[in-house]
XYZ file of C-alpha atoms in Angstrom:
458
model
C -270.584 84.628 114.542
C -267.412 86.580 115.437
C -265.951 84.923 118.575
C -264.545 87.782 120.833
C -263.608 90.385 118.321
C -267.604 91.636 118.899
C -269.451 92.222 121.713
C -272.625 93.240 120.020
C -274.983 92.399 117.172
C -274.794 93.998 113.927
C -277.490 97.059 113.582
C -280.691 95.690 112.144
C -280.133 97.372 108.398
C -276.433 95.825 108.300
C -278.239 92.519 108.823
C -280.199 93.544 106.147
C -277.461 94.615 103.791
C -274.837 92.271 104.647
C -277.533 88.692 104.227
C -276.787 86.386 101.328
C -278.612 83.460 102.443
C -282.203 84.880 100.487
C -280.279 83.548 97.250
C -276.752 81.625 97.674
C -278.327 79.086 99.324
C -278.770 77.986 95.872
C -275.312 76.916 96.142
C -276.216 74.598 98.855
C -275.690 70.793 97.011
C -272.705 72.707 95.576
C -271.508 73.524 99.610
C -272.459 70.529 100.548
C -269.994 68.483 98.294
C -267.142 71.260 99.033
C -267.600 70.433 103.128
C -267.412 66.625 102.430
C -264.020 66.793 100.408
C -262.064 69.191 102.398
C -263.361 66.778 105.583
C -261.777 63.768 104.187
C -258.677 65.443 102.565
C -258.405 67.093 106.531
C -258.775 63.390 107.921
C -256.280 61.803 105.186
C -253.460 63.913 105.919
C -254.364 63.870 109.816
C -255.408 67.046 110.683
C -258.514 66.298 112.173
C -259.785 62.573 113.755
C -260.987 60.307 111.670
C -264.254 59.667 113.535
C -264.517 63.806 113.322
C -264.568 63.076 109.595
C -267.230 60.513 109.514
C -269.242 62.356 112.176
C -268.906 65.332 109.763
C -269.835 63.317 106.592
C -273.153 62.035 107.986
C -273.762 65.096 109.870
C -273.792 66.909 106.054
C -275.667 64.211 104.639
C -278.006 64.736 107.021
C -278.737 67.850 106.233
C -278.118 67.346 102.398
C -281.349 65.465 102.892
C -283.727 67.958 104.833
C -282.936 71.260 102.141
C -283.722 68.445 99.943
C -286.922 67.734 101.676
C -287.609 71.278 103.222
C -287.626 70.358 106.393
C -284.155 72.797 106.213
C -284.410 76.202 108.430
C -282.242 78.851 106.694
C -281.604 81.925 109.239
C -281.299 85.270 107.695
C -279.121 86.550 110.865
C -276.531 83.325 109.494
C -275.875 85.310 106.629
C -274.983 83.087 104.130
C -275.574 79.175 102.906
C -271.945 78.270 104.642
C -272.754 79.797 108.228
C -276.435 78.260 108.107
C -275.087 74.791 107.416
C -272.426 74.586 109.662
C -274.480 75.824 112.363
C -276.976 73.198 111.823
C -273.376 70.493 111.796
C -272.724 71.993 114.843
C -276.802 71.192 116.448
C -276.127 67.646 114.837
C -273.069 66.304 115.422
C -271.976 69.024 118.557
C -268.161 70.271 119.035
C -266.852 68.474 116.337
C -268.422 70.605 113.323
C -266.410 73.223 114.253
C -263.064 71.358 112.997
C -264.584 71.798 109.486
C -263.389 74.976 108.904
C -259.584 74.250 109.702
C -257.586 75.227 106.722
C -260.544 76.892 104.957
C -261.905 80.575 105.100
C -265.491 81.726 103.286
C -263.314 83.727 100.513
C -262.128 79.713 99.000
C -265.825 78.314 100.115
C -267.598 80.581 97.949
C -264.941 80.365 95.454
C -265.351 76.680 95.309
C -268.737 76.335 95.492
C -269.730 79.044 92.900
C -267.261 77.689 90.395
C -269.232 74.434 91.694
C -272.684 75.555 90.705
C -271.491 77.382 87.613
C -270.033 74.253 86.207
C -273.271 72.683 87.006
C -275.640 75.102 85.562
C -273.559 75.596 81.851
C -273.350 71.721 81.828
C -277.742 71.955 82.289
C -277.537 75.118 79.255
C -275.574 73.369 77.278
C -277.817 70.203 77.308
C -280.569 72.854 76.374
C -278.944 74.481 73.601
C -278.374 71.006 72.047
C -282.741 70.114 72.562
C -282.685 73.524 70.262
C -280.520 72.921 67.863
C -282.765 69.007 67.461
C -285.525 71.003 66.856
C -283.954 73.295 64.563
C -282.382 70.778 62.499
C -285.590 68.456 62.259
C -287.576 71.972 61.004
C -284.578 72.777 58.233
C -284.637 68.833 56.856
C -288.598 69.058 57.360
C -289.135 72.217 54.924
C -285.323 71.970 52.961
C -287.099 72.673 49.974
C -289.573 75.368 51.387
C -289.146 78.426 49.610
C -289.260 82.155 51.146
C -287.546 85.572 50.590
C -284.028 85.942 52.207
C -283.730 89.481 53.283
C -280.636 92.107 53.688
C -282.063 95.495 55.488
C -284.956 93.666 55.450
C -285.662 93.943 52.242
C -286.303 90.957 49.760
C -282.860 90.331 48.271
C -282.442 86.495 47.162
C -284.393 83.498 47.741
C -283.428 80.650 49.796
C -284.823 77.899 51.376
C -287.010 78.420 54.975
C -284.812 74.837 56.386
C -281.360 77.106 55.096
C -282.531 80.038 57.353
C -283.293 77.830 59.906
C -279.825 76.012 60.046
C -278.299 79.209 60.274
C -279.316 79.269 64.067
C -277.987 76.293 64.556
C -274.797 76.786 63.670
C -275.431 80.586 66.017
C -276.127 77.766 68.678
C -273.050 75.425 68.346
C -270.973 78.569 68.314
C -272.847 79.325 71.705
C -272.198 75.798 73.152
C -268.190 76.257 72.305
C -268.101 79.743 74.213
C -270.027 77.925 77.077
C -267.510 75.097 77.020
C -264.608 77.126 76.873
C -266.089 79.622 80.120
C -266.425 76.000 81.461
C -262.941 74.706 80.564
C -261.207 77.559 82.126
C -262.928 77.854 85.537
C -262.680 73.876 85.927
C -259.972 74.286 89.086
C -260.293 74.331 92.486
C -259.841 77.520 94.663
C -260.504 75.161 98.478
C -257.938 75.320 100.543
C -256.228 78.608 99.336
C -257.822 80.489 102.828
C -258.689 83.519 103.330
C -255.812 84.882 100.828
C -252.413 83.658 102.010
C -252.701 80.044 101.697
C -252.824 78.135 104.801
C -250.268 76.600 107.222
C -251.616 73.222 106.923
C -249.886 70.264 105.221
C -253.205 70.487 102.259
C -253.648 67.989 99.991
C -255.215 70.376 97.369
C -254.754 68.139 94.653
C -256.841 65.167 96.583
C -260.155 67.899 96.696
C -259.711 69.284 93.418
C -259.639 65.454 92.486
C -263.150 64.757 94.565
C -264.721 67.826 93.389
C -263.851 67.086 89.283
C -261.762 69.619 89.155
C -258.802 70.004 86.713
C -256.540 70.740 89.059
C -256.135 73.402 91.999
C -255.683 76.975 91.037
C -252.211 77.930 91.305
C -252.134 81.096 92.977
C -254.184 81.843 96.695
C -254.514 85.623 96.121
C -256.196 85.033 92.730
C -258.099 81.870 93.496
C -260.673 84.295 96.420
C -260.595 87.435 94.242
C -261.070 85.374 90.432
C -264.711 86.524 89.337
C -263.872 86.110 85.812
C -265.510 82.751 85.386
C -268.652 84.712 86.531
C -268.254 87.613 83.666
C -266.870 84.888 80.726
C -270.286 82.212 81.373
C -272.553 85.674 81.611
C -270.981 87.138 78.526
C -271.353 83.528 76.811
C -274.703 84.040 77.871
C -275.796 87.571 76.652
C -274.434 86.174 73.180
C -276.367 83.271 73.299
C -279.572 85.254 74.641
C -278.887 87.777 71.501
C -278.525 84.820 68.896
C -282.641 83.945 70.342
C -283.723 87.364 70.355
C -282.421 87.681 66.965
C -284.907 84.421 65.999
C -287.834 85.544 68.120
C -288.242 88.955 66.861
C -288.017 86.903 63.225
C -291.095 85.347 64.530
C -292.676 88.079 66.141
C -292.375 89.680 61.902
C -293.291 86.424 60.511
C -296.132 85.663 62.642
C -297.954 89.057 62.091
C -300.566 89.445 59.889
C -299.450 91.984 57.624
C -296.584 89.481 56.639
C -298.071 86.262 57.508
C -294.906 83.527 56.719
C -295.691 81.458 59.654
C -298.293 80.337 62.455
C -297.677 79.497 65.815
C -300.068 77.314 68.192
C -302.419 78.372 71.759
C -299.308 76.327 73.308
C -297.000 79.765 72.573
C -299.885 82.749 72.001
C -301.747 84.705 74.383
C -304.925 86.324 74.094
C -306.098 89.416 74.766
C -308.329 91.291 77.706
C -309.734 93.039 74.801
C -309.577 92.278 71.622
C -311.012 88.596 71.105
C -309.663 88.371 67.732
C -305.785 88.777 68.649
C -303.176 85.906 68.923
C -299.877 87.236 70.606
C -296.620 85.852 70.205
C -295.561 86.412 73.571
C -293.664 83.501 74.598
C -291.037 84.919 71.523
C -291.644 89.070 72.966
C -290.563 87.342 76.425
C -287.469 85.773 74.967
C -286.410 88.421 73.525
C -287.043 91.030 76.351
C -284.967 88.210 78.764
C -281.969 89.388 77.297
C -281.928 92.642 77.977
C -281.743 91.061 82.046
C -279.206 88.780 81.399
C -277.086 91.329 79.327
C -277.352 93.899 82.412
C -276.180 91.175 84.578
C -272.845 90.714 82.268
C -272.329 94.897 83.001
C -273.381 94.197 86.866
C -270.719 92.218 87.719
C -268.523 93.693 85.110
C -269.024 96.905 87.082
C -268.856 95.269 90.434
C -265.420 93.853 89.738
C -263.436 96.997 87.688
C -262.106 98.920 90.440
C -261.227 95.844 93.185
C -258.039 95.584 94.216
C -256.966 92.377 95.497
C -257.906 90.104 97.138
C -261.699 89.415 98.568
C -263.933 92.888 99.169
C -267.997 92.232 100.270
C -268.608 93.340 96.781
C -268.248 90.208 94.931
C -271.233 89.028 97.137
C -272.676 90.549 94.483
C -271.712 88.266 91.878
C -274.294 85.861 92.329
C -277.687 87.258 92.527
C -277.387 88.735 88.900
C -275.655 85.770 87.703
C -277.818 83.787 88.865
C -281.186 85.510 87.828
C -279.313 85.583 84.292
C -278.577 81.607 83.443
C -282.064 81.155 84.702
C -283.728 83.612 82.483
C -281.521 82.304 79.746
C -282.089 78.321 80.677
C -286.229 79.408 80.109
C -285.788 81.392 76.708
C -283.798 78.305 75.283
C -286.638 75.899 76.339
C -289.015 78.489 75.109
C -287.189 78.976 71.792
C -287.112 74.875 71.503
C -290.702 75.054 71.671
C -291.903 77.687 69.625
C -289.362 76.212 66.191
C -290.885 72.824 66.845
C -294.761 74.215 67.055
C -294.039 76.752 64.248
C -296.192 75.674 60.908
C -294.889 77.828 57.766
C -297.118 78.774 55.050
C -295.426 77.562 52.691
C -297.829 79.111 49.792
C -297.208 82.413 50.975
C -293.572 82.365 51.582
C -293.345 81.157 47.979
C -295.224 84.281 46.709
C -293.097 86.357 48.874
C -290.005 85.010 47.467
C -290.826 85.748 44.133
C -291.500 89.676 44.792
C -289.333 92.398 44.731
C -287.149 90.825 41.932
C -285.376 88.699 43.928
C -284.373 86.774 41.149
C -282.471 89.390 39.720
C -278.844 88.724 41.058
C -279.682 85.222 38.912
C -280.223 87.475 35.934
C -277.116 89.095 36.426
C -274.927 85.403 37.041
C -276.801 84.024 33.921
C -275.336 87.294 31.739
C -271.279 87.000 33.015
C -271.461 82.929 32.710
C -273.257 83.362 28.909
C -272.354 86.439 27.832
C -269.468 86.789 29.643
C -269.851 90.322 30.721
C -267.727 91.546 33.230
C -269.979 91.463 36.880
C -270.719 95.004 37.184
C -271.849 95.669 33.932
C -273.528 92.771 34.193
C -275.344 94.263 37.474
C -276.026 97.366 35.194
C -277.502 95.803 32.753
C -280.044 93.623 35.007
C -280.938 97.128 37.180
C -282.349 98.070 33.854
C -284.161 95.146 33.217
C -285.520 95.316 36.617
C -286.284 98.699 36.189
C -288.190 97.536 33.063
C -290.294 94.745 34.275
C -290.753 97.175 37.392
C -292.362 99.498 34.921
C -294.475 97.232 32.799
C -295.693 95.799 36.552
C -294.370 92.096 36.046
C -291.656 90.053 37.826
C -288.712 89.033 35.736
C -289.857 85.893 34.819
C -292.805 87.629 32.942
C -290.584 90.114 31.657
C -290.922 88.992 27.342
C -287.807 88.527 25.910
C -288.314 91.425 23.471
C -287.621 93.767 25.912
C -284.943 92.082 27.847
C -283.283 92.091 24.427
C -284.307 96.016 23.811
C -281.865 96.228 26.663
C -279.078 93.660 26.052
C -279.345 91.997 22.439
C -277.697 89.246 23.211
C -280.033 88.126 25.982
C -281.722 84.464 24.850
C -284.886 82.468 26.040
C -282.754 80.555 27.958
C -282.440 83.169 30.276
C -285.582 81.821 32.182
C -284.062 79.092 33.395
C -282.937 80.844 36.082
C -285.300 83.313 36.247
C -287.602 81.654 38.491
C -287.288 80.817 42.456
C -287.286 77.336 42.689
C -284.158 77.061 39.592
C -282.074 79.876 42.561
C -282.780 78.367 45.366
C -281.281 74.848 43.348
C -278.653 76.886 41.887
C -277.002 77.777 45.197
C -274.961 75.064 45.516
C -271.831 76.412 46.974
C -270.476 74.918 50.396
C -272.206 76.329 52.518
C -275.018 77.599 50.537
C -279.162 77.541 50.216
C -279.900 74.465 47.556
C -281.822 72.049 49.102
C -279.926 68.959 48.723
C -277.274 70.976 50.616
C -279.517 72.251 53.301
C -280.397 67.980 53.488
C -276.740 67.208 53.672
C -276.566 69.924 56.695
C -279.586 69.115 58.875
C -278.679 65.455 58.449
C -275.050 66.437 60.158
C -276.107 68.061 62.669
C -279.007 66.024 63.727
C -276.177 63.028 63.338
C -273.861 64.793 65.174
C -276.281 66.029 67.769
C -277.376 62.161 68.341
C -273.955 60.962 69.063
C -273.290 63.326 71.783
C -275.621 61.813 73.912
């Protein structure tokens, strides 16, 4: 591979640490596409003969068919996907294959291939996240009126609807998709033609190859083009945030499906049993989604640490950019699919949700708001009065809507029986009509808006 500079082959350990074919063979489709675009451009510029370019294209098509048909033998001695493809191309078309590497380096080649792979992966993830959003929005529309407890500090706070709760994750996924879209936009520049680090003396048409590969433009600085990996960091940052969002819902599913809570159930499709305890139904899919977040965050940390001390331009350290990223984005893709499946599968126990929504004096804020509206109390005073009324209800062991009016009037004489119009959980959620609030009519409108938007994206 190294021509006349080296007189002997590498040590076995050197070969082992240096090879990347075990993971970068995943770039074969992108590598072949970039090579075809490069050969076409070289012929158009008169740098190689048109006949050679035709032979190269045919040979590359053959290699693509061989790989996709499982008939291609990857050789670790050839280190990476680039040399494996080039070696097989030489076997197929002879010396003309050697002209393909004119005016390019493996440095700009791998940077191009990985950007193309990352772009394809982002597109796949975006579609998966859209499917997850749709599953959430459909379930939210179905349960726009289903009352459940809303929590802060994992303590009952105020009644909300199950649909409203699910729509919160639709919004999170929308921001996740936006981050991926931003990363895609920034990475969509072509490094091809930057050479090893300084560009090339050949008269290339880099706009041509950029356009052929679907890039917006060629990169403007050859040093940056071959040594930049912030497109990996940015994509993994988006992936890490998305995985945290998935993990939060996964954690809720784990809590909600516990017999101690019992707010939702998952079917056999997304649960497993125990090897010892026959009664168990474990939410393993949710737990694994929660766990995969660690792998994804770890991959982000890994690439940040790899890149933090590297001077310009390329260094072999950058070979470590791919394996962790590929693993992380594969894990995220699987997690998104699992979460979409669980959302579709889960069944809420609506009666238990409603009962839980009324516990813990969840309508206390509604009482305080009523005191402000009806009696014109300053909110801080209303908050104090409500606290005393809650204490009285707790002392008597009754919910707020069962506390006698006389007991309330003993604390605030001006309270009338109209107060009971706001103390039920149903009236509470229906009253939250501010934009973004949990009122069922809001939830229905937002769910329908999301479903329409997602359908239009197709």
